[in-house]
Coordinates of C-alpha atoms in Angstrom, one line a residue:
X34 CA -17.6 132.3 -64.4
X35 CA -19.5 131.1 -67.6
X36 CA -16.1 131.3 -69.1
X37 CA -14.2 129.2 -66.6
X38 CA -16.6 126.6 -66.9
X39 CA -17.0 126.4 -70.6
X40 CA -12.9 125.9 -70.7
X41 CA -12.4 122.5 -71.0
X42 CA -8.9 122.5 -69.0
X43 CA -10.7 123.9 -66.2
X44 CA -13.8 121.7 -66.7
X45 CA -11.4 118.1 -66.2
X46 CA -9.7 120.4 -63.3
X47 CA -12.8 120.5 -61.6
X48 CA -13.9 117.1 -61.9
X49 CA -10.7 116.2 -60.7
X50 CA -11.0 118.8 -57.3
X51 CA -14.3 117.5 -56.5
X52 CA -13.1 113.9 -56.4
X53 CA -10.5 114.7 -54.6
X54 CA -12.3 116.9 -52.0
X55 CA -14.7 113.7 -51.2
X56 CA -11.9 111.1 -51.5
X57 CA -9.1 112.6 -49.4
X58 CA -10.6 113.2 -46.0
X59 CA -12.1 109.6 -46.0
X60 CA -8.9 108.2 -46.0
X61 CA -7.6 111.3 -43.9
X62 CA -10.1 110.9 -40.9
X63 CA -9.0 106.9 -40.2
X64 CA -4.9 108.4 -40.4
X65 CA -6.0 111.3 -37.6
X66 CA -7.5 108.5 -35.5
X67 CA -4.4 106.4 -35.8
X68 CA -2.2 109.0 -34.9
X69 CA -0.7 108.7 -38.5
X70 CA -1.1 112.0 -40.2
X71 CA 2.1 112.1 -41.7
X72 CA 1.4 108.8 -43.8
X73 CA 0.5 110.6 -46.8
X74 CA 3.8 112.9 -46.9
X75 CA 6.1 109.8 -46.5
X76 CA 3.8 108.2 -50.0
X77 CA 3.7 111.3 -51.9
X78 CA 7.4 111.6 -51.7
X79 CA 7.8 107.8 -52.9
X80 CA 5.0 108.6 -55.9
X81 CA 7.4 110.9 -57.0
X82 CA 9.9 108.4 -57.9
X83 CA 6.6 106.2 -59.4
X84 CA 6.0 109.1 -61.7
X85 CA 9.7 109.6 -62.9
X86 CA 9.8 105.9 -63.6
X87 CA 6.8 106.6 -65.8
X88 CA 8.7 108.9 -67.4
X89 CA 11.7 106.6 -68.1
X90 CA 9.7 103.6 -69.3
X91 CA 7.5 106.0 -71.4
X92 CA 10.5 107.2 -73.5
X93 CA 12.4 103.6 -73.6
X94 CA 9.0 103.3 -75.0
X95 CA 8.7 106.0 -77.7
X96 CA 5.4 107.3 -75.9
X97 CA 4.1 110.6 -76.5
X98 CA 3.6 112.3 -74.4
X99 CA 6.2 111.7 -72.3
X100 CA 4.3 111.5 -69.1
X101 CA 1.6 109.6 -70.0
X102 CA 2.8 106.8 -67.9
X103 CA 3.2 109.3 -64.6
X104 CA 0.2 108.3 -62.8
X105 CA 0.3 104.6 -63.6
X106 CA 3.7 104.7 -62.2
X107 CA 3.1 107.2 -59.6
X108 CA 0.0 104.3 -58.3
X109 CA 2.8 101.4 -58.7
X110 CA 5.2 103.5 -56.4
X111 CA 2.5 104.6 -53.8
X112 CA 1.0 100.9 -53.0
X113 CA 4.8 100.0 -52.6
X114 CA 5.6 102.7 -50.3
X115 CA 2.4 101.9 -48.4
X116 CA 2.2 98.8 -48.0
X117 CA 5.9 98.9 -47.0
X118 CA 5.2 101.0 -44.3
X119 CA 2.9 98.9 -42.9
X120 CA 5.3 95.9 -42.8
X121 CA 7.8 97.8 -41.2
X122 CA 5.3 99.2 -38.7
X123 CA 3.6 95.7 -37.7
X124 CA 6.9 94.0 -37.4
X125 CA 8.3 96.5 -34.8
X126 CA 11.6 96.0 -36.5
X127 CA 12.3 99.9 -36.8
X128 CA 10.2 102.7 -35.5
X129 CA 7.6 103.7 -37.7
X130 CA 8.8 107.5 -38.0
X131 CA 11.9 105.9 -38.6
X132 CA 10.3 103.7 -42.0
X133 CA 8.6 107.7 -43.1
X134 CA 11.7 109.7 -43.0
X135 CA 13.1 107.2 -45.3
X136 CA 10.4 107.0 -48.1
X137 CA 10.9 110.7 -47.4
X138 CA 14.5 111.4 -48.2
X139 CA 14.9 108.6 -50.8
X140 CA 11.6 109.2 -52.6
X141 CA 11.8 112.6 -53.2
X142 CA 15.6 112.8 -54.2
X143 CA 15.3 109.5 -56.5
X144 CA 12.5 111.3 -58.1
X145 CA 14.1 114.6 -58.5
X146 CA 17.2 112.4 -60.1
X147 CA 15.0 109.8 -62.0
X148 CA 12.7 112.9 -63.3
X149 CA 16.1 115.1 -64.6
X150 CA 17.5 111.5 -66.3
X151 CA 14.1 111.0 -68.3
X152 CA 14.6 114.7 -69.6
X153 CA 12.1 116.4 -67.7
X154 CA 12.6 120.4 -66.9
X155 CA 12.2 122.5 -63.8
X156 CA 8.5 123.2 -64.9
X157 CA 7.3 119.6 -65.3
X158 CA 8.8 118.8 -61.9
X159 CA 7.2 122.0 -60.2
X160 CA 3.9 120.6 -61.5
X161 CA 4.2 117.5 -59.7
X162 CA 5.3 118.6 -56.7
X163 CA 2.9 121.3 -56.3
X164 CA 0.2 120.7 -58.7
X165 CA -1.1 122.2 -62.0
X166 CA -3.9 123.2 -63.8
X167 CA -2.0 122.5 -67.1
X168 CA -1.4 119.0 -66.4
X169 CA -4.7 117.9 -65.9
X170 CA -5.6 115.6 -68.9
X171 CA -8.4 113.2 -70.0
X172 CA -6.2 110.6 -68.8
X173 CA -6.0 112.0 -65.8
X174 CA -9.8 112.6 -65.0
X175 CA -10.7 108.9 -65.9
X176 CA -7.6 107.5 -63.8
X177 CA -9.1 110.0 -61.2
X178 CA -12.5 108.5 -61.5
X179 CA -11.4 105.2 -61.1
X180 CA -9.3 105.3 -58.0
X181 CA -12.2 107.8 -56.4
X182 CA -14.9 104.9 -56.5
X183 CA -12.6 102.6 -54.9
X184 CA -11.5 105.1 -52.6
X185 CA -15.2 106.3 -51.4
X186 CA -16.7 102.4 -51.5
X187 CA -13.5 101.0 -49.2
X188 CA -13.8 104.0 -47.1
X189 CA -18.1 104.4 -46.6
X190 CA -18.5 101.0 -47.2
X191 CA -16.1 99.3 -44.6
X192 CA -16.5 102.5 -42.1
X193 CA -17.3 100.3 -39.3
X194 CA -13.9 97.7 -39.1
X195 CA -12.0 100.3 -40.2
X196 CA -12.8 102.7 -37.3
X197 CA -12.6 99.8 -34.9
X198 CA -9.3 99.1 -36.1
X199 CA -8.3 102.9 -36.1
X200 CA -9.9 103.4 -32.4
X201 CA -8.0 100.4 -30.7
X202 CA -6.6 97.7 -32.8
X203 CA -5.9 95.5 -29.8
X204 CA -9.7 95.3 -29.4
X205 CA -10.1 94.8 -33.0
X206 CA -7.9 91.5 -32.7
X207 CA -10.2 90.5 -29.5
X208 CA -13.0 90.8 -31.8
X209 CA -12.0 88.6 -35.0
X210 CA -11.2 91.3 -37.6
X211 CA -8.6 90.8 -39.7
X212 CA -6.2 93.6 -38.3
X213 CA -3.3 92.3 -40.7
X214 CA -5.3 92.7 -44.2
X215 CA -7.6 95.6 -42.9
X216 CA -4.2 97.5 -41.6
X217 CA -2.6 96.9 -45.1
X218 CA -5.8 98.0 -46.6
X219 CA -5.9 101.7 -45.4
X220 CA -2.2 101.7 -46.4
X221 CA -4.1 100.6 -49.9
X222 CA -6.3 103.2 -49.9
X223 CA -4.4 105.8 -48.6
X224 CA -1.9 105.4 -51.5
X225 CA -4.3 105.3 -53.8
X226 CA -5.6 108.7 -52.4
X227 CA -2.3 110.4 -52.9
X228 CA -2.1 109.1 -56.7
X229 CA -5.9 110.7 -56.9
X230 CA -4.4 114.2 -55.6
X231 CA -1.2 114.8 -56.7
X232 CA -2.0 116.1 -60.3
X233 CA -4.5 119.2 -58.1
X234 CA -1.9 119.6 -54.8
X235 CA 1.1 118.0 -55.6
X236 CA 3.2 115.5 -53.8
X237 CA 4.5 117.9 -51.2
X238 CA 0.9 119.2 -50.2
X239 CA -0.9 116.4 -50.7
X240 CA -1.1 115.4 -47.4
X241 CA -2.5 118.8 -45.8
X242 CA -5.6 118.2 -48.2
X243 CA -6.2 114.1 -46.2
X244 CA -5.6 116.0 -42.9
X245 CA -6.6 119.8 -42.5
X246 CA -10.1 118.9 -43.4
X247 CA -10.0 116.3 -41.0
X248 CA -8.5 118.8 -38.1
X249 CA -11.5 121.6 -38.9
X250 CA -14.1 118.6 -38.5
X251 CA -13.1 117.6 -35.2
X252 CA -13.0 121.0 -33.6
X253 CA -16.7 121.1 -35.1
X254 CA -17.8 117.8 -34.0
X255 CA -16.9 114.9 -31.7
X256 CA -18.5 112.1 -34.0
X257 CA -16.7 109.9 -36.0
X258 CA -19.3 109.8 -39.1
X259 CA -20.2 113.2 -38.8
X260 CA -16.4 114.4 -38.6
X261 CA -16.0 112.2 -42.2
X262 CA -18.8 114.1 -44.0
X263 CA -17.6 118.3 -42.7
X264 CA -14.6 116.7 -43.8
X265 CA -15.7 115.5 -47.0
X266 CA -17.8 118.8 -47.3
X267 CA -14.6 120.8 -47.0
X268 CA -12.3 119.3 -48.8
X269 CA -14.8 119.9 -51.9
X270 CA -15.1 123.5 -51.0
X271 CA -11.3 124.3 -50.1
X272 CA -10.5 122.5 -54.0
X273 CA -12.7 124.1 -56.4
X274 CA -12.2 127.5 -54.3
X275 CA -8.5 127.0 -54.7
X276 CA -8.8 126.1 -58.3
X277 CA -11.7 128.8 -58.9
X278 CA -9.0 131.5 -57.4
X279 CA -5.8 129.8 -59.0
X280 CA -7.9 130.6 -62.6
X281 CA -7.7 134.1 -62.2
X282 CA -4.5 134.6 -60.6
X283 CA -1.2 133.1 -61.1
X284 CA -0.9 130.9 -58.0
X285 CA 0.0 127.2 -57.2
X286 CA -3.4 125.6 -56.3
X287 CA -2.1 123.4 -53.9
X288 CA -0.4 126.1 -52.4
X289 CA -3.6 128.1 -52.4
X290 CA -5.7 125.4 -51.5
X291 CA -3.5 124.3 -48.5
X292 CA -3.0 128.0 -47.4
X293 CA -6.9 128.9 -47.6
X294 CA -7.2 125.5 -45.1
X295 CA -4.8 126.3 -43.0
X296 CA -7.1 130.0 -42.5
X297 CA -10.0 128.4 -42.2
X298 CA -8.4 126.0 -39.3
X299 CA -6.9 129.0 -37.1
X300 CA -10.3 130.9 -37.7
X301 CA -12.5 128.2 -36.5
X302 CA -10.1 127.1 -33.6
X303 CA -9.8 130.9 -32.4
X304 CA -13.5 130.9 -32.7
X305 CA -13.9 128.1 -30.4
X306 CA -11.9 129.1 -27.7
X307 CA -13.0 132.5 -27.5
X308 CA -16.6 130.4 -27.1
X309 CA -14.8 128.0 -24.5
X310 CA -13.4 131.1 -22.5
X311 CA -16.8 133.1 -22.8
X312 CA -18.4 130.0 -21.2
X313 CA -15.9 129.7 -18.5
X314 CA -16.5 133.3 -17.6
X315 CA -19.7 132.9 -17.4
X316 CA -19.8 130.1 -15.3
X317 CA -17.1 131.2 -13.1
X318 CA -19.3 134.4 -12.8
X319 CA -22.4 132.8 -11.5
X320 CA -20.7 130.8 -8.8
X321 CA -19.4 134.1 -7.6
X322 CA -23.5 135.3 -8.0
X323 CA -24.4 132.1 -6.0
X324 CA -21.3 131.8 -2.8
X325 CA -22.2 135.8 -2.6

């Protein structure tokens, strides 16, 4: 352990999951309430694209390295892709399933294309689209910073519109919000949030990291606010176990990390209902006491 943590790789690594764990079931619990889960996999796919763009522009511009403009372009792509989804939703003009499996198709195969075009190899595109210890740089951990502060103030600070909105935005508008800007706002954020994660899950997985925390919470509590913080709790917990593990053995950590959720979920809802059906029995079994 006093190895791991004195390697400065995996010290910016963990920086980076902690943010991450906090950040990503904020924006997760307001997409569960909205019915939205899939949100995040429809912008991870378009930040792909973002980040081979950053590619391109970085070697048109004789940057080294190559990807150092990944995440900025990665962020550029995501607020598109978001905030493009939420036109298309508003306006009712196409189903909004219809606007996700768009961004998904065209994001990831423009980014796949773009990516192969800038020069990238197998490896580099691997690392984005399932995460990376290795790509983890200082760069990354102050762009990670960054976007986590907005992330966490827009997501604890605004809790109250925002889980108006998510609970029933028709009596949001009947109470004066601004449903427009606050809709295009979690779009914002949720963007943002997938930009924060990719370089620890990757694009493909980034979304099971906003929404698997989320799913644990609710089958622990029925509270809005207290759903948020298990979440937030673990999120944090799933990362750095996933990155702790990922350390010692040669694993994906977004894999790892999205598998060891994914556990955690079936344990806890087998759990429950075994707890649900022990009640029932019981109950059942003192009417029978009582009509005999």
């Amino acid at each position: 352990m006093i190895e791991l943590l004195s390697s400065p790789l995996m010290q910016r690594a963990l920086i980076v999951a902690v943010l991450v764990g906090i950040s990503a079931p904020i924006v997760g619990t307001y997409l569960v309430q909205r019915g939205m889960a899939l949100m995040g996999d429809g912008i991870g796919h378009v930040s792909l694209t973002g980040v081979a763009l950053g590619w391109l522009a970085a070697g048109s511009l004789g940057l080294s390295p190559n990807d150092i403009l990944a995440i900025p372009g990665a962020i550029l792509a995501s607020l598109v892709g978001a905030i493009l989804i939420e036109v298309v939703r508003s306006t009712g003009r196409t189903g909004g399933d219809v606007a996700l499996a768009m961004l998904f198709y065209g994001g990831i195969a423009g980014g796949v294309l773009l990516i192969r075009i800038a020069g990238g190899t197998t490896t580099n595109l691997n690392s984005y689209l399932f995460g990376s210890l290795a790509v983890v740089s200082s760069a990354d951990v102050r762009y990670t910073i960054a976007l986590a502060i907005v992330i966490i103030t827009i997501g604890i600070g605004l809790r109250e519109p925002l889980f108006a909105l998510s609970h029933d935005e028709e009596f949001a508008r009947a109470s004066g919000l601004p449903v427009r800007m606050l809709n295009i706002l979690i779009a914002v954020v949720a963007a943002l949030t997938v930009s924060v994660s990719m370089r620890v899950v990757g694009v493909l997985l980034v979304s099971a990291i906003m929404i698997v925390p989320v799913a644990i919470a609710q089958l622990l509590s029925s509270s809005f606010a207290r759903t948020m913080h298990i979440a937030m709790a673990i999120g944090v917990v799933a990362c750095v176990a996933g990155l702790v593990i990922t350390y010692y053995v040669p694993a994906s950590p977004g894999a790892t990390i999205v598998v060891m959720l994914i556990t955690v979920y079936a344990i806890v809802a087998f759990i429950r209902a075994a707890m649900a059906a022990g009640a029932r029995h019981r109950t059942h079994r003192r009417q029978v006491e009582v009509v005999s």
